[in-house]
Coordinates of C-alpha atoms and ligand atoms in Angstrom, one line a residue:
Chain A
M27 CA -9.9 -16.0 25.2
T28 CA -12.0 -14.5 22.6
D29 CA -14.2 -13.3 25.2
I30 CA -13.3 -9.9 26.7
P31 CA -13.1 -10.0 30.4
P32 CA -15.8 -8.1 32.3
D33 CA -15.3 -4.3 33.3
T34 CA -13.4 -4.8 36.6
T35 CA -12.4 -1.1 37.1
G36 CA -12.2 0.3 40.5
A37 CA -14.1 -3.0 41.8
P38 CA -12.6 -5.8 43.7
A39 CA -11.3 -8.9 41.8
P40 CA -14.1 -10.2 40.1
P41 CA -15.8 -13.7 41.0
E42 CA -15.0 -15.2 37.6
H43 CA -11.6 -14.7 38.2
E44 CA -11.7 -16.8 41.7
E45 CA -13.5 -19.5 40.1
E46 CA -11.1 -19.8 37.2
R47 CA -8.2 -20.1 39.8
R48 CA -9.7 -22.4 42.1
A49 CA -10.6 -24.7 39.0
L50 CA -6.4 -25.0 38.1
P51 CA -4.7 -28.3 39.5
E52 CA -4.0 -26.9 43.1
D53 CA -0.8 -28.8 43.3
D54 CA 1.5 -27.6 40.7
G55 CA -0.2 -24.6 39.0
E56 CA -0.9 -22.3 42.0
P57 CA 1.9 -21.9 43.6
R58 CA 4.3 -21.1 41.0
L59 CA 1.6 -18.7 39.4
R60 CA 1.5 -17.1 42.9
R61 CA 5.0 -16.6 43.0
A62 CA 4.9 -14.8 39.5
E63 CA 2.2 -12.6 40.6
D64 CA 3.8 -11.5 43.5
E65 CA 6.7 -10.8 41.6
L66 CA 5.3 -9.4 39.0
R67 CA 3.3 -6.8 41.7
A68 CA 6.6 -6.1 43.1
R69 CA 8.2 -5.3 39.9
F70 CA 5.6 -2.6 38.9
A71 CA 4.6 -1.8 42.4
E72 CA 5.1 1.9 41.7
E73 CA 3.4 2.0 38.2
L74 CA 0.4 -0.2 39.8
E75 CA 0.0 2.6 42.0
E76 CA -0.4 5.4 39.7
S77 CA -2.8 3.1 37.5
E78 CA -4.9 2.6 40.6
E79 CA -4.9 6.5 41.0
A80 CA -6.2 6.9 37.5
Q81 CA -8.9 3.8 37.6
E82 CA -10.3 5.6 40.8
R83 CA -10.3 8.9 39.5
V84 CA -12.6 7.2 36.2
G85 CA -14.9 5.3 38.5
V86 CA -16.8 2.1 37.3
S87 CA -20.1 3.3 35.7
R88 CA -19.0 5.9 32.8
E89 CA -20.6 5.2 29.4
A90 CA -18.7 3.5 26.2
I91 CA -16.9 6.5 24.3
V92 CA -15.0 3.8 22.0
E93 CA -16.1 0.6 21.2
L94 CA -14.5 -2.2 18.8
E95 CA -17.3 -5.2 18.3
H96 CA -16.2 -8.4 17.0
I97 CA -13.6 -6.6 14.6
S98 CA -12.2 -8.8 11.7
L99 CA -9.6 -7.1 9.5
A100 CA -7.3 -8.9 6.7
F101 CA -4.7 -7.0 4.2
D102 CA -2.8 -9.8 2.2
R103 CA -3.3 -11.9 5.3
P104 CA -5.6 -11.6 8.8
I105 CA -4.0 -9.0 10.9
L106 CA -7.3 -9.0 13.5
E107 CA -9.9 -11.8 14.0
D108 CA -12.8 -10.9 16.1
V109 CA -11.1 -8.3 18.6
S110 CA -13.4 -6.1 20.8
L111 CA -12.6 -3.6 23.1
V112 CA -14.2 -0.6 25.1
A113 CA -13.0 2.1 26.3
R114 CA -15.2 4.3 28.9
R115 CA -15.4 8.0 28.9
G116 CA -12.1 9.1 31.1
E117 CA -10.2 5.9 30.9
T118 CA -7.1 5.1 29.6
I119 CA -6.5 2.0 27.4
V120 CA -3.0 1.1 26.6
I121 CA -2.8 -1.4 23.6
A122 CA 0.3 -3.5 24.0
G123 CA 1.7 -6.3 21.6
E124 CA 4.6 -7.3 19.8
S125 CA 5.3 -5.4 16.7
G126 CA 3.3 -5.9 13.3
T127 CA 0.4 -7.5 15.5
G128 CA -2.0 -4.9 14.1
K129 CA -1.8 -2.2 17.0
S130 CA -1.8 1.2 14.3
T131 CA -4.0 -0.8 12.7
T132 CA -6.6 -0.8 15.4
L133 CA -5.9 3.1 15.8
K134 CA -6.6 3.6 12.1
L135 CA -9.8 1.4 12.5
I136 CA -11.0 4.0 15.4
L137 CA -10.0 7.0 13.1
R138 CA -11.8 5.4 10.1
L139 CA -8.7 5.6 8.3
L140 CA -9.3 1.9 7.7
R141 CA -13.0 -0.1 7.5
P142 CA -13.2 -3.4 9.2
D143 CA -13.9 -6.7 7.0
S144 CA -16.4 -7.1 9.4
G145 CA -17.5 -5.9 13.0
R146 CA -18.5 -2.8 14.0
V147 CA -16.6 0.3 15.2
I148 CA -18.2 2.9 17.4
V149 CA -16.9 6.0 18.6
D150 CA -19.4 8.4 20.6
G151 CA -22.4 6.7 19.4
E152 CA -22.0 6.8 16.4
V153 CA -21.1 3.6 13.8
L154 CA -18.2 4.6 12.0
N155 CA -19.1 1.5 9.5
D156 CA -22.2 3.7 8.2
V157 CA -20.7 6.8 8.0
T158 CA -19.6 8.5 4.9
Y159 CA -16.2 9.8 3.9
E160 CA -17.0 13.5 4.4
E161 CA -19.3 12.2 7.6
A162 CA -16.2 10.6 9.0
L163 CA -14.2 13.9 8.5
V164 CA -16.2 15.3 11.0
I165 CA -16.3 12.6 13.5
R166 CA -12.3 12.9 13.5
Q167 CA -12.8 16.2 15.2
K168 CA -13.8 14.3 18.3
M169 CA -10.3 12.8 18.0
G170 CA -6.9 13.9 18.9
M171 CA -3.9 11.6 17.1
V172 CA -0.4 11.7 18.0
F173 CA 1.2 9.6 15.3
Q174 CA 4.5 7.8 15.6
G175 CA 6.7 9.9 14.0
A176 CA 4.5 12.8 14.8
A177 CA 3.6 13.5 11.3
L178 CA 4.2 17.1 11.6
F179 CA 3.5 19.0 8.5
D180 CA 7.2 19.6 7.4
S181 CA 6.5 22.3 5.4
M182 CA 4.9 24.7 8.2
S183 CA 6.2 26.0 11.1
V184 CA 5.6 24.7 14.4
F185 CA 2.8 27.7 14.9
E186 CA 0.8 26.8 11.7
N187 CA 1.2 23.0 12.6
V188 CA -0.9 23.6 15.6
A189 CA -2.8 26.3 14.2
F190 CA -4.0 24.0 11.4
P191 CA -6.7 22.3 13.1
L192 CA -7.8 25.6 14.3
R193 CA -7.9 27.2 10.7
E194 CA -9.6 24.5 9.5
H195 CA -12.5 24.0 11.9
T196 CA -12.9 27.0 14.0
T197 CA -14.1 30.8 13.5
L198 CA -11.3 31.8 15.8
S199 CA -10.0 35.0 15.1
E200 CA -6.2 35.4 14.2
D201 CA -5.5 36.4 18.1
E202 CA -7.6 33.9 19.4
I203 CA -5.6 31.4 17.3
E204 CA -2.5 32.5 18.7
A205 CA -3.5 32.3 22.6
R206 CA -5.0 28.9 21.9
V207 CA -1.7 27.8 20.1
R208 CA 0.5 29.3 22.9
E209 CA -1.6 27.2 25.5
K210 CA -1.4 24.3 23.9
L211 CA 2.3 24.7 23.5
E212 CA 2.7 25.6 27.3
F213 CA 0.6 22.6 28.4
V214 CA 3.1 20.3 26.6
D215 CA 5.9 22.1 28.5
L216 CA 7.3 24.2 25.2
E217 CA 8.2 27.8 25.2
P218 CA 5.8 29.0 22.7
D219 CA 8.3 32.3 21.7
R220 CA 11.3 29.9 21.4
V221 CA 9.6 27.1 19.0
M222 CA 6.7 28.5 17.3
D223 CA 8.6 29.7 14.1
Q224 CA 11.0 26.8 13.7
L225 CA 10.1 24.0 11.0
P226 CA 9.7 20.6 12.2
A227 CA 13.0 19.3 10.7
E228 CA 14.6 21.6 13.4
L229 CA 13.1 20.0 16.5
S230 CA 14.3 16.9 18.3
G231 CA 12.3 13.9 18.2
G232 CA 11.0 14.7 21.8
M233 CA 9.8 18.0 20.7
K234 CA 8.2 16.8 17.6
K235 CA 6.2 14.5 19.7
R236 CA 5.2 17.4 21.9
V237 CA 4.2 19.6 18.9
G238 CA 2.2 16.6 18.0
I239 CA 0.2 16.4 21.1
A240 CA -0.3 20.2 21.3
R241 CA -1.6 19.6 17.4
G242 CA -3.6 16.8 18.6
M243 CA -5.4 18.7 21.4
A244 CA -5.7 22.5 20.1
V245 CA -9.4 21.7 19.1
N246 CA -9.9 19.7 22.4
P247 CA -11.1 16.6 21.6
A248 CA -12.7 14.0 23.9
I249 CA -10.4 11.4 22.5
M250 CA -6.7 11.3 22.4
L251 CA -4.8 8.5 20.7
Y252 CA -1.5 7.8 20.5
D253 CA 0.6 5.6 18.3
E254 CA 3.9 4.5 20.5
P255 CA 4.0 7.9 22.1
T256 CA 7.6 7.1 23.5
S257 CA 9.3 4.6 20.8
G258 CA 12.5 5.8 19.9
L259 CA 13.2 8.5 22.7
D260 CA 15.6 8.6 25.7
P261 CA 14.3 7.3 29.0
L262 CA 14.1 11.0 30.1
T263 CA 12.1 11.9 27.1
T264 CA 10.0 8.9 27.6
G265 CA 9.1 9.4 31.1
T266 CA 8.3 13.4 30.1
I267 CA 5.9 12.1 27.5
T268 CA 4.2 9.5 29.5
R269 CA 3.5 12.5 32.1
L270 CA 2.0 14.4 29.8
I271 CA -0.1 11.8 28.6
M272 CA -1.2 11.2 32.4
K273 CA -1.7 15.1 32.6
L274 CA -3.9 15.0 29.9
Q275 CA -5.9 12.5 31.3
R276 CA -5.9 14.2 34.9
E277 CA -6.5 17.5 33.9
L278 CA -8.8 17.7 30.9
K279 CA -10.5 14.2 31.3
V280 CA -9.9 12.7 27.8
T281 CA -10.1 9.7 27.2
S282 CA -7.0 7.9 25.5
V283 CA -6.1 4.8 23.9
V284 CA -2.3 4.4 23.8
V285 CA -0.4 2.1 21.5
S286 CA 2.8 1.2 23.2
H287 CA 5.2 -1.4 23.8
D288 CA 7.0 0.0 26.8
I289 CA 5.1 -1.8 29.7
R290 CA 6.4 0.4 32.2
S291 CA 4.6 3.6 31.1
A292 CA 1.8 1.4 30.1
F293 CA 1.5 0.4 33.4
R294 CA 1.6 3.9 35.1
M295 CA -0.8 5.3 32.6
A296 CA -3.7 2.6 31.8
T297 CA -6.8 2.2 33.3
K298 CA -7.0 -1.0 31.1
I299 CA -4.6 -2.7 29.1
A300 CA -5.3 -4.8 26.1
L301 CA -2.7 -7.2 25.0
L302 CA -2.8 -8.2 20.8
A303 CA -1.3 -11.3 20.0
E304 CA -1.9 -13.7 16.9
K305 CA -4.6 -11.3 15.3
K306 CA -6.5 -11.7 18.9
I307 CA -6.7 -10.0 22.4
V308 CA -5.2 -12.3 24.6
F309 CA -5.9 -10.1 27.6
F310 CA -8.1 -7.1 28.3
G311 CA -8.2 -5.6 31.9
S312 CA -6.5 -3.7 34.3
P313 CA -2.5 -3.2 35.2
E314 CA -3.4 -5.0 38.3
D315 CA -5.5 -8.1 36.9
M316 CA -2.7 -8.5 34.2
T317 CA 0.3 -9.0 37.0
A318 CA -2.4 -11.6 38.3
S319 CA -3.3 -13.4 35.2
Q320 CA -2.4 -17.1 34.6
D321 CA -2.4 -16.4 30.7
R322 CA 1.2 -18.3 30.0
Y323 CA 1.4 -15.8 26.9
V324 CA 0.8 -12.5 29.5
Q325 CA 3.3 -13.9 31.9
D326 CA 5.7 -14.4 29.1
F327 CA 5.2 -10.4 27.5
L328 CA 5.5 -9.3 31.3
G329 CA 8.4 -11.3 32.3
G330 CA 10.0 -10.5 29.0
V331 CA 10.5 -7.0 29.9
Chain B
M29 CA -1.0 -0.2 -15.0
R30 CA -3.6 -2.5 -13.4
V31 CA -7.3 -2.1 -14.4
L32 CA -7.9 -1.0 -10.8
A33 CA -5.0 1.5 -10.8
V34 CA -6.6 3.0 -14.2
Q35 CA -9.8 3.3 -12.3
E36 CA -8.2 5.0 -9.0
Y37 CA -6.2 7.3 -11.5
F38 CA -9.5 8.7 -13.5
G39 CA -11.4 8.1 -9.6
L40 CA -8.9 10.8 -8.5
A41 CA -9.0 12.6 -11.4
A42 CA -12.7 13.2 -11.6
K43 CA -12.9 14.0 -7.6
A44 CA -10.2 16.8 -7.7
I45 CA -11.9 18.5 -11.0
R46 CA -14.8 18.2 -8.9
F47 CA -13.5 19.6 -5.9
I48 CA -11.7 22.6 -7.7
F49 CA -15.4 24.3 -7.5
A50 CA -16.1 23.4 -3.7
R51 CA -15.3 25.2 -0.7
P52 CA -13.0 25.4 1.2
F53 CA -10.6 27.0 -1.4
Y54 CA -7.2 26.9 -0.7
I55 CA -6.2 29.8 -2.4
G56 CA -2.6 30.1 -0.6
D57 CA -1.7 27.0 -1.6
V58 CA -2.9 27.1 -5.1
V59 CA -0.5 30.5 -5.3
Q60 CA 2.6 28.6 -3.6
Q61 CA 2.2 26.0 -6.2
M62 CA 2.0 28.2 -9.1
D63 CA 5.2 30.0 -8.0
S64 CA 6.9 26.9 -7.5
I65 CA 6.0 25.2 -10.9
G66 CA 6.8 28.5 -12.6
V67 CA 9.9 29.2 -10.9
E68 CA 11.3 25.2 -11.2
S69 CA 10.4 25.2 -14.8
L70 CA 10.7 28.9 -16.0
G71 CA 14.6 28.4 -16.9
I72 CA 14.5 24.8 -18.3
V73 CA 11.2 25.5 -20.4
L74 CA 13.0 28.9 -21.6
L75 CA 16.3 27.5 -22.8
T76 CA 14.8 24.8 -24.5
G77 CA 12.2 26.5 -26.2
F78 CA 14.7 29.0 -27.2
F79 CA 17.1 26.2 -28.8
T80 CA 14.3 24.3 -30.1
G81 CA 13.1 27.4 -32.5
M82 CA 16.7 27.9 -33.6
V83 CA 17.1 24.3 -34.8
L84 CA 13.9 24.2 -36.6
A85 CA 14.8 27.4 -38.4
L86 CA 17.9 26.0 -39.3
Q87 CA 16.6 22.4 -40.7
T88 CA 13.9 24.2 -42.3
S89 CA 16.2 26.9 -44.0
V90 CA 18.2 23.9 -45.6
Q91 CA 15.1 22.4 -47.0
M92 CA 13.6 25.5 -48.1
A93 CA 17.0 26.4 -49.8
Q94 CA 15.9 23.8 -52.6
F95 CA 12.8 25.1 -53.3
G96 CA 14.0 29.0 -52.5
A97 CA 11.6 29.4 -50.2
T98 CA 13.3 30.8 -47.3
M99 CA 10.9 33.4 -46.7
Y100 CA 8.8 30.9 -45.3
I101 CA 11.1 29.9 -42.1
G102 CA 9.0 32.2 -39.8
R103 CA 5.7 30.2 -40.9
L104 CA 6.9 26.8 -40.7
V105 CA 8.9 27.5 -37.3
T106 CA 5.9 29.4 -35.8
A107 CA 3.4 26.3 -37.1
S108 CA 5.5 23.9 -35.3
M109 CA 6.2 25.8 -32.1
V110 CA 2.6 26.8 -31.5
R111 CA 1.0 24.0 -32.5
E112 CA 2.8 20.9 -31.5
L113 CA 6.8 21.3 -30.1
G114 CA 5.9 24.2 -27.6
P115 CA 3.2 22.3 -25.6
V116 CA 4.9 19.3 -26.2
L117 CA 8.3 19.9 -25.0
A118 CA 7.3 22.1 -22.4
A119 CA 4.9 19.7 -21.0
I120 CA 7.4 16.8 -20.9
L121 CA 9.6 19.1 -19.2
V122 CA 7.5 20.2 -16.6
A123 CA 6.5 16.5 -16.1
G124 CA 10.2 15.7 -15.4
R125 CA 10.7 18.8 -13.0
V126 CA 7.4 19.9 -11.6
G127 CA 5.6 16.0 -11.8
S128 CA 8.5 14.2 -10.2
G129 CA 8.7 17.0 -7.3
I130 CA 4.8 16.3 -7.1
A131 CA 5.4 12.8 -6.3
A132 CA 8.2 13.1 -4.4
Q133 CA 6.6 15.7 -1.9
I134 CA 2.9 14.1 -1.4
G135 CA 4.9 10.4 -1.7
S136 CA 7.4 11.8 1.6
M137 CA 4.0 13.2 3.0
R138 CA 2.2 9.4 2.7
V139 CA 5.2 7.5 4.2
T140 CA 5.6 9.9 7.1
E141 CA 1.9 9.8 7.8
Q142 CA 1.1 13.1 7.2
I143 CA -1.7 12.4 4.8
D144 CA -3.1 10.3 7.5
A145 CA -2.7 13.1 9.9
L146 CA -4.8 15.6 7.2
N147 CA -7.3 13.0 7.1
T148 CA -7.2 12.7 10.8
L149 CA -7.5 16.7 11.5
G150 CA -10.7 16.2 9.4
V151 CA -9.1 17.5 6.1
D152 CA -9.5 15.5 2.8
P153 CA -6.1 15.1 0.9
I154 CA -7.7 15.6 -2.3
K155 CA -9.0 18.9 -1.6
K156 CA -5.9 20.5 0.3
L157 CA -2.8 18.5 -1.6
V158 CA -4.6 17.5 -5.2
V159 CA -6.6 20.2 -6.2
P160 CA -4.1 23.3 -5.6
R161 CA -1.4 21.4 -7.6
L162 CA -4.1 20.5 -10.6
V163 CA -5.4 24.2 -10.7
A164 CA -1.7 26.0 -10.5
A165 CA -1.0 23.4 -13.1
L166 CA -3.8 24.1 -15.3
I167 CA -2.7 27.5 -15.2
M168 CA 0.7 27.6 -15.1
M169 CA 1.2 25.0 -17.8
P170 CA -0.3 27.3 -20.8
V171 CA 1.6 30.4 -19.5
L172 CA 5.0 28.2 -20.0
T173 CA 3.8 27.2 -23.1
I174 CA 3.1 30.6 -24.3
L175 CA 6.6 31.9 -23.0
S176 CA 8.3 28.9 -24.6
D177 CA 6.6 29.3 -28.4
T178 CA 7.4 32.9 -28.2
V179 CA 11.4 32.1 -27.5
G180 CA 11.2 29.7 -29.7
I181 CA 10.0 31.9 -32.4
G182 CA 12.4 34.4 -31.5
G183 CA 15.3 31.8 -31.4
G184 CA 13.9 31.2 -35.2
N185 CA 14.6 35.1 -36.0
V186 CA 18.3 35.0 -34.8
I187 CA 18.7 32.0 -37.3
A188 CA 16.7 33.5 -40.4
T189 CA 18.5 36.7 -39.7
A190 CA 22.0 35.4 -38.9
Y191 CA 22.4 32.5 -41.0
V192 CA 20.0 33.2 -44.0
G193 CA 19.9 36.8 -44.3
I194 CA 16.1 37.3 -43.8
P195 CA 15.1 40.8 -42.5
T196 CA 13.3 40.6 -38.5
G197 CA 10.6 42.6 -39.9
L198 CA 9.8 40.5 -42.8
Y199 CA 10.2 37.5 -40.4
W200 CA 7.7 38.6 -37.9
R201 CA 5.4 39.4 -40.9
T202 CA 5.7 35.6 -41.8
V203 CA 5.1 34.6 -38.4
W204 CA 1.7 37.0 -38.0
E205 CA 0.5 35.3 -41.5
Q206 CA 1.2 32.0 -40.2
I207 CA -1.2 33.0 -37.2
A208 CA -3.6 34.4 -39.0
S209 CA -3.7 32.1 -41.8
G210 CA -5.5 29.4 -39.4
G211 CA -8.4 31.6 -39.1
F212 CA -10.1 33.3 -36.3
I213 CA -12.3 32.1 -33.6
L214 CA -14.8 35.0 -32.6
H215 CA -13.1 37.1 -34.6
Y216 CA -9.9 38.0 -32.6
I217 CA -8.6 34.6 -31.4
P218 CA -6.8 32.8 -33.8
S219 CA -7.2 29.1 -33.8
D220 CA -3.8 28.4 -34.0
F221 CA -3.8 30.1 -30.2
V222 CA -6.5 27.8 -29.3
Q223 CA -5.3 24.3 -30.3
G224 CA -1.8 25.7 -29.0
L225 CA -3.4 26.5 -25.5
T226 CA -5.9 23.5 -25.2
K227 CA -3.1 21.1 -25.2
P228 CA -0.8 22.7 -22.2
F229 CA -4.2 22.6 -20.5
V230 CA -4.8 19.2 -20.8
F231 CA -1.0 18.3 -20.0
G232 CA -0.9 20.4 -17.1
G233 CA -3.8 18.4 -15.5
I234 CA -2.3 15.1 -16.9
I235 CA 1.2 16.1 -14.8
A236 CA -0.6 17.1 -11.9
V237 CA -3.1 14.2 -11.3
T238 CA -0.5 11.6 -12.2
G239 CA 2.2 13.5 -9.8
C240 CA -0.4 13.0 -7.0
Y241 CA -1.7 9.7 -8.0
F242 CA 1.8 8.2 -7.4
G243 CA 2.5 10.1 -4.7
I244 CA -0.6 9.3 -2.8
N245 CA 0.0 5.6 -3.7
T246 CA 3.4 5.6 -2.1
K247 CA 4.3 2.5 -0.4
G248 CA 7.1 1.4 1.3
G249 CA 9.3 4.3 2.8
T250 CA 12.2 6.4 1.1
E251 CA 12.7 3.8 -1.9
G252 CA 9.0 4.1 -2.6
V253 CA 8.9 7.6 -2.9
G254 CA 12.2 7.1 -5.6
N255 CA 9.7 4.6 -7.3
A256 CA 6.7 6.9 -7.4
T257 CA 9.1 10.1 -8.7
T258 CA 10.3 7.9 -12.0
R259 CA 6.8 6.4 -12.7
T260 CA 5.4 9.6 -12.8
V261 CA 7.6 11.0 -15.5
V262 CA 7.4 8.0 -17.3
V263 CA 3.5 7.6 -17.2
A264 CA 3.3 11.4 -17.3
S265 CA 5.5 11.3 -20.5
V266 CA 4.1 8.7 -22.6
M267 CA 0.4 10.0 -21.6
I268 CA 1.3 13.1 -23.0
L269 CA 2.4 12.1 -26.3
I270 CA -0.3 9.8 -27.1
V271 CA -3.1 12.4 -25.8
D272 CA -1.3 14.7 -27.7
Y273 CA -2.5 12.8 -31.1
F274 CA -5.5 12.2 -30.3
L275 CA -6.2 15.7 -29.0
T276 CA -4.7 17.0 -32.4
Q277 CA -7.0 15.1 -34.1
V278 CA -10.0 16.7 -32.2
L279 CA -8.7 19.8 -32.5
L280 CA -7.7 19.7 -36.3
F281 CA -11.5 18.5 -37.1
L282 CA -12.9 21.3 -34.8
F283 CA -10.6 24.0 -36.1
G284 CA -8.7 22.9 -39.0
Ligands
LIG152 N1 -1.9 -0.5 4.2 C1 -1.7 -1.9 4.5 N2 -1.4 -3.0 3.7 C2 -1.1 -4.1 4.0 N3 -0.8 -4.7 4.9 C3 -0.5 -3.4 5.9 C4 -1.3 -2.3 6.1 N4 -0.9 -1.3 6.9 C5 -0.1 -2.6 8.1 N5 -0.3 -4.0 7.2 C6 0.7 -5.0 7.9 O1 -0.3 -5.1 9.1 C7 0.4 -5.7 10.0 C8 0.0 -4.9 11.4 O2 0.5 -3.7 11.0 P1 0.5 -2.4 12.2 O3 -0.9 -2.3 12.6 O4 1.5 -1.3 11.6 O5 1.1 -3.4 13.6 P2 2.2 -2.5 14.8 O6 1.6 -1.3 14.9 O7 1.1 -3.5 15.8 O8 3.2 -2.8 14.7 C9 1.6 -5.5 9.9 O9 2.5 -6.8 9.1 C10 1.9 -4.5 8.3 O10 3.2 -5.0 7.8
LIG153 MG1 2.6 0.7 14.5

């Protein structure tokens, strides 16, 4: 399963899948899988509907904006082997998988905080393998990253955190910066006047995440990356953050890559899901296709939630 | 330290020095760091400087009494404070107080992904974090040393007057004699001062770079931050003492 399944966004089930399914021994495999598929569909009905809407908005023929081509990376042991992934403009790709499978590492590769041992990373047409550190600093401004622990600068107020990228990379006046910070805080449903002067240490986990999102989107990047945006949050806040990511996708048309092991919110927002396991992408396709997948690992992963 | 680590250390130092003169300048951060280095260290540096000066006067008075040369206490206290003890003691104290603080702060930024966040937001952490601390340490270390020297010589004055009965006026005249005896550079700058201020400048650099280096390379959560601070204090202190020796040789060769 090293090949990436073809782009099926918005299109009816591809012929390849049909063939594969027919190739299976009819007697035992087929009925069991069908039952599992129906069950999964029923279980995730609501989420799948939302995902379908997202896919309709994206359409099928958009250009690729984030591409991983045959990436391999090892630290003291191999982490990723021959991993390929494409995000088209406006899509929301969810990278799922158990912890320690290299999800955060994949985001860091996209940000060129890490470089692959082999394979190429392409962001908005630029091959990140070839750029210098200084050039990478510039390219990264196309991307907004929301870190797992929010990674707010703890010596700065909420206002200064969100204003930080604006001060660094724009020539906006102080008034314009304040207006922009207020706009972004309001977008993430925070009351600017209440939180602006607070320090990160005074905020709850969910609020930190929201400020992190506001900071990530401050310079209006075309791509948003999220590392486990809902981990460690209560179910209610998880819902809020998921809706927020979907709002960004819907209203601002940003391309998103979301690392998550919360499969329910993944199904809600993803146009495509990439499932990482054993150093490889074992599944890459729409949530719809995922419930229909016959791969044992995929079935187990979905069944286990 | 491994060979690779040594190379990385000097790589960081070289990059930080180069970036001192490159835009953008984070003046606000430099001022803030100067403030924090000064405020954090002033108390202990003054206190230890004063007692060091006193103990120097006490010891030399005992030795000098054997030769009836107690009037030279001022000269000896001054020579020791300005050339050696002022710079080295202040630097070791600042390494413990400020160096460890730098490592802890940058280390916790590393483990909470704030360093990655800087990179992601298109800002070089070396420019934003290392350079301001380096510049602040390069400026503040000599300032702290001058203050340490001054209260140290003042402490010597207290002992020389109270225990040995040397009048304050005579004491300070011998202090000046000592300073003048080393000769002057460009007619006005006592060469002892050049020696006494070159050292803290270099030591300030060692403290800032060491703290930043171990901070940036922190691994493994809060425990890693603890390791980074400990290593910073040990490595910076040892480096200060070793570099002090070689620097003294060079400075003695240049200025006598
Ligand atoms: N800088 C690093 N050096 C060494 N090993 C690392 C580094 N970063 C991550 N790893 C290892 O790589 C694996 C994948 O990490 P990560 O991408 O954070 O996983 P995930 O986000 O899927 O939980 C883990 O086993 C982790 O210990
Ligand atoms: Mg992770």
